[in-house]
Coordinates of C-alpha atoms in Angstrom, one line a residue:
X1 CA 15.6 6.8 -9.9
X2 CA 18.8 6.3 -7.8
X3 CA 18.8 6.2 -4.0
X4 CA 20.4 9.7 -3.9
X5 CA 18.5 11.7 -6.5
X6 CA 19.1 15.2 -7.7
X7 CA 17.0 17.8 -5.9
X8 CA 16.0 20.8 -8.1
X9 CA 15.1 23.6 -5.7
X10 CA 13.0 26.3 -7.4
X11 CA 11.9 29.7 -6.1
X12 CA 11.9 31.4 -2.8
X13 CA 14.6 33.5 -1.3
X14 CA 18.3 32.7 -1.9
X15 CA 18.6 32.0 1.8
X16 CA 15.8 29.5 1.7
X17 CA 17.2 27.8 -1.3
X18 CA 20.6 27.6 0.3
X19 CA 19.1 26.0 3.4
X20 CA 17.2 23.5 1.4
X21 CA 20.3 22.6 -0.6
X22 CA 22.3 22.2 2.7
X23 CA 19.7 19.7 3.9
X24 CA 19.8 17.9 0.6
X25 CA 23.6 17.6 0.6
X26 CA 23.4 16.1 4.1
X27 CA 21.1 13.4 2.7
X28 CA 23.7 12.7 0.1
X29 CA 21.8 14.3 -2.8
X30 CA 23.2 16.5 -5.5
X31 CA 21.3 19.9 -5.4
X32 CA 20.6 22.4 -8.1
X33 CA 19.0 25.8 -7.3
X34 CA 16.9 28.1 -9.5
X35 CA 15.7 31.6 -8.6
X36 CA 12.4 31.2 -10.3
X37 CA 10.4 28.9 -12.5
X38 CA 11.5 30.6 -15.7
X39 CA 15.2 29.9 -14.9
X40 CA 14.3 26.3 -14.1
X41 CA 12.5 25.9 -17.4
X42 CA 15.3 27.3 -19.5
X43 CA 16.8 23.8 -19.5
X44 CA 14.3 21.5 -17.8
X45 CA 16.0 18.4 -16.3
X46 CA 15.2 14.9 -17.2
X47 CA 15.7 13.3 -13.7
X48 CA 15.4 14.2 -10.1
X49 CA 12.9 15.6 -7.6
X50 CA 11.6 19.2 -7.8
X51 CA 11.2 21.2 -4.6
X52 CA 9.0 24.1 -5.9
X53 CA 8.1 27.1 -3.8
X54 CA 4.3 27.3 -4.0
X55 CA 4.2 31.0 -4.9
X56 CA 0.9 32.2 -6.4
X57 CA 2.7 35.1 -8.1
X58 CA 4.5 32.6 -10.3
X59 CA 1.6 30.2 -10.7
X60 CA 2.5 28.0 -7.8
X61 CA 3.9 24.5 -7.8
X62 CA 1.2 23.3 -10.2
X63 CA 2.7 25.7 -12.8
X64 CA 5.9 23.7 -12.6
X65 CA 4.0 20.4 -13.3
X66 CA 2.1 22.1 -16.2
X67 CA 5.3 23.3 -17.8
X68 CA 7.1 20.1 -17.3
X69 CA 4.2 18.2 -18.9
X70 CA 4.4 20.5 -22.0
X71 CA 8.0 19.4 -22.5
X72 CA 7.3 15.7 -21.9
X73 CA 9.1 15.7 -18.5
X74 CA 7.4 13.7 -15.7
X75 CA 9.5 14.6 -12.6
X76 CA 7.9 14.3 -9.2
X77 CA 7.2 17.7 -7.5
X78 CA 7.2 18.6 -3.8
X79 CA 5.6 21.9 -3.0
X80 CA 7.1 24.1 -0.3
X81 CA 5.7 27.2 1.6
X82 CA 6.3 28.9 4.9
X83 CA 2.8 28.5 6.2
X84 CA 0.9 26.1 3.9
X85 CA -2.9 26.9 3.7
X86 CA -5.2 23.9 3.5
X87 CA -6.7 25.1 0.3
X88 CA -3.3 25.5 -1.3
X89 CA -2.3 22.0 -0.3
X90 CA -5.6 20.6 -1.7
X91 CA -5.1 22.5 -5.0
X92 CA -1.4 21.4 -5.3
X93 CA -2.3 17.7 -4.7
X94 CA -5.1 17.8 -7.2
X95 CA -2.6 19.2 -9.7
X96 CA -0.3 16.3 -9.1
X97 CA 2.1 17.4 -6.4
X98 CA 3.3 14.4 -4.4
X99 CA 4.0 16.2 -1.1
X100 CA 3.8 19.6 0.6
X101 CA 6.4 20.6 3.1
X102 CA 6.4 23.6 5.4
X103 CA 9.4 25.9 5.5
X104 CA 11.8 26.0 7.1
X105 CA 12.1 22.3 6.5
X106 CA 12.9 19.7 9.2
X107 CA 15.7 17.4 8.1
X108 CA 13.7 14.2 9.0
X109 CA 10.6 15.5 7.1
X110 CA 12.6 16.1 3.9
X111 CA 14.4 12.7 4.3
X112 CA 11.1 10.9 4.7
X113 CA 9.6 12.5 1.6
X114 CA 12.7 12.0 -0.7
X115 CA 13.0 8.4 0.3
X116 CA 9.3 7.7 -0.4
X117 CA 9.2 9.6 -3.7
X118 CA 12.5 8.1 -4.9
X119 CA 11.0 4.6 -4.4
X120 CA 7.8 5.5 -6.3
X121 CA 9.3 7.9 -8.9
X122 CA 9.2 5.6 -11.9
X123 CA 5.6 4.4 -11.3
X124 CA 4.6 8.1 -10.7
X125 CA 6.1 9.2 -14.0
X126 CA 4.1 6.5 -15.9
X127 CA 0.9 7.3 -14.0
X128 CA 1.3 11.1 -14.4
X129 CA 1.9 10.7 -18.2
X130 CA -1.3 8.6 -18.5
X131 CA -3.3 11.1 -16.5
X132 CA -2.2 14.2 -18.4
X133 CA -2.7 12.5 -21.8
X134 CA -6.2 11.3 -20.7
X135 CA -7.1 14.8 -19.5
X136 CA -6.0 16.3 -22.7
X137 CA -8.2 14.0 -24.7
X138 CA -11.2 14.4 -22.4
X139 CA -10.8 18.2 -22.7
X140 CA -11.4 17.9 -26.4
X141 CA -15.0 16.7 -25.8
X142 CA -18.0 18.9 -25.9
X143 CA -20.1 19.2 -22.7
X144 CA -22.8 16.9 -24.1
X145 CA -20.2 14.3 -25.2
X146 CA -18.7 14.4 -21.7
X147 CA -22.2 13.8 -20.3
X148 CA -22.7 10.8 -22.6
X149 CA -19.2 9.4 -21.5
X150 CA -20.1 9.9 -17.9
X151 CA -23.2 7.8 -18.3
X152 CA -21.3 5.2 -20.3
X153 CA -18.9 4.9 -17.4
X154 CA -22.0 4.1 -15.2
X155 CA -22.8 1.2 -17.5
X156 CA -25.9 2.8 -19.1
X157 CA -27.1 1.8 -22.6
X158 CA -27.8 4.4 -25.3
X159 CA -31.5 4.1 -24.7
X160 CA -31.0 4.7 -20.9
X161 CA -28.7 7.7 -21.6
X162 CA -31.3 9.1 -24.0
X163 CA -33.9 9.0 -21.3
X164 CA -31.6 10.6 -18.7
X165 CA -30.6 13.4 -21.1
X166 CA -34.0 13.8 -22.7
X167 CA -32.7 13.3 -26.2
X168 CA -33.2 10.6 -28.9
X169 CA -31.2 7.4 -28.9
X170 CA -29.9 8.3 -32.4
X171 CA -28.5 11.6 -31.0
X172 CA -26.8 9.6 -28.2
X173 CA -25.3 7.3 -30.8
X174 CA -24.0 10.4 -32.7
X175 CA -22.4 11.9 -29.6
X176 CA -21.0 8.5 -28.8
X177 CA -19.4 8.1 -32.2
X178 CA -18.0 11.6 -32.1
X179 CA -16.4 11.1 -28.6
X180 CA -14.9 7.8 -29.7
X181 CA -13.3 9.5 -32.7
X182 CA -11.9 12.3 -30.5
X183 CA -10.6 9.8 -27.9
X184 CA -9.0 7.8 -30.8
X185 CA -10.6 4.5 -29.8
X186 CA -13.3 2.2 -31.2
X187 CA -14.0 0.5 -27.9
X188 CA -16.3 1.8 -25.2
X189 CA -14.2 0.2 -22.5
X190 CA -11.1 2.1 -23.6
X191 CA -13.0 5.4 -23.6
X192 CA -14.3 4.7 -20.1
X193 CA -10.7 3.9 -19.0
X194 CA -9.5 7.3 -20.3
X195 CA -12.3 9.0 -18.4
X196 CA -11.3 7.2 -15.2
X197 CA -7.6 7.9 -15.6
X198 CA -8.4 11.6 -16.2
X199 CA -9.8 11.7 -12.6
X200 CA -7.2 9.6 -10.8
X201 CA -5.7 12.5 -8.9
X202 CA -9.0 13.8 -7.6
X203 CA -10.1 10.3 -6.5
X204 CA -6.8 9.7 -4.7
X205 CA -7.2 13.0 -2.9
X206 CA -10.8 12.1 -1.8
X207 CA -9.6 8.8 -0.6
X208 CA -6.7 10.2 1.4
X209 CA -8.4 13.4 2.6

């Protein structure tokens, strides 16, 4: 991403969008504004940073991430709100939002966030793609298959897992074979890696919280 990225300002009042665009222009950025998420997703961009109003009525900033992922876009998203609630911030970060800025924005706060995210954007896109793909694969597993995978991630053998789940080793092996097929791998290490990648956002939040 370039040093002066495009800022895509989504949602909120026209006055708020105009003020954010003014701050963006002062940073040397090109700014595009959208009245709501639906307008933004009519022609989703391929580059830039999204400033998304975290409005529960529209699904919040996490909805923007979800819709972008469905189109194969991996743009970094900053959530915005007049009075951010701690729970909203936690939920947004867990969904993959990279920052959460209170409105009205302070110029130095936006500058700091845009500079950091621009520097990390490419790495973020690759990591976000891996996380979403891993979560989609993990979601295809049955509850029992997820339990078996969790214990595999702990380094347990099939016999040990059987004891913990009170089932036979043969049943564990059947679940193990099924989950490997669903995860499209024939290696336990790769299956465990997918499981870890699917939880990267949550782990990062716990570390930084």
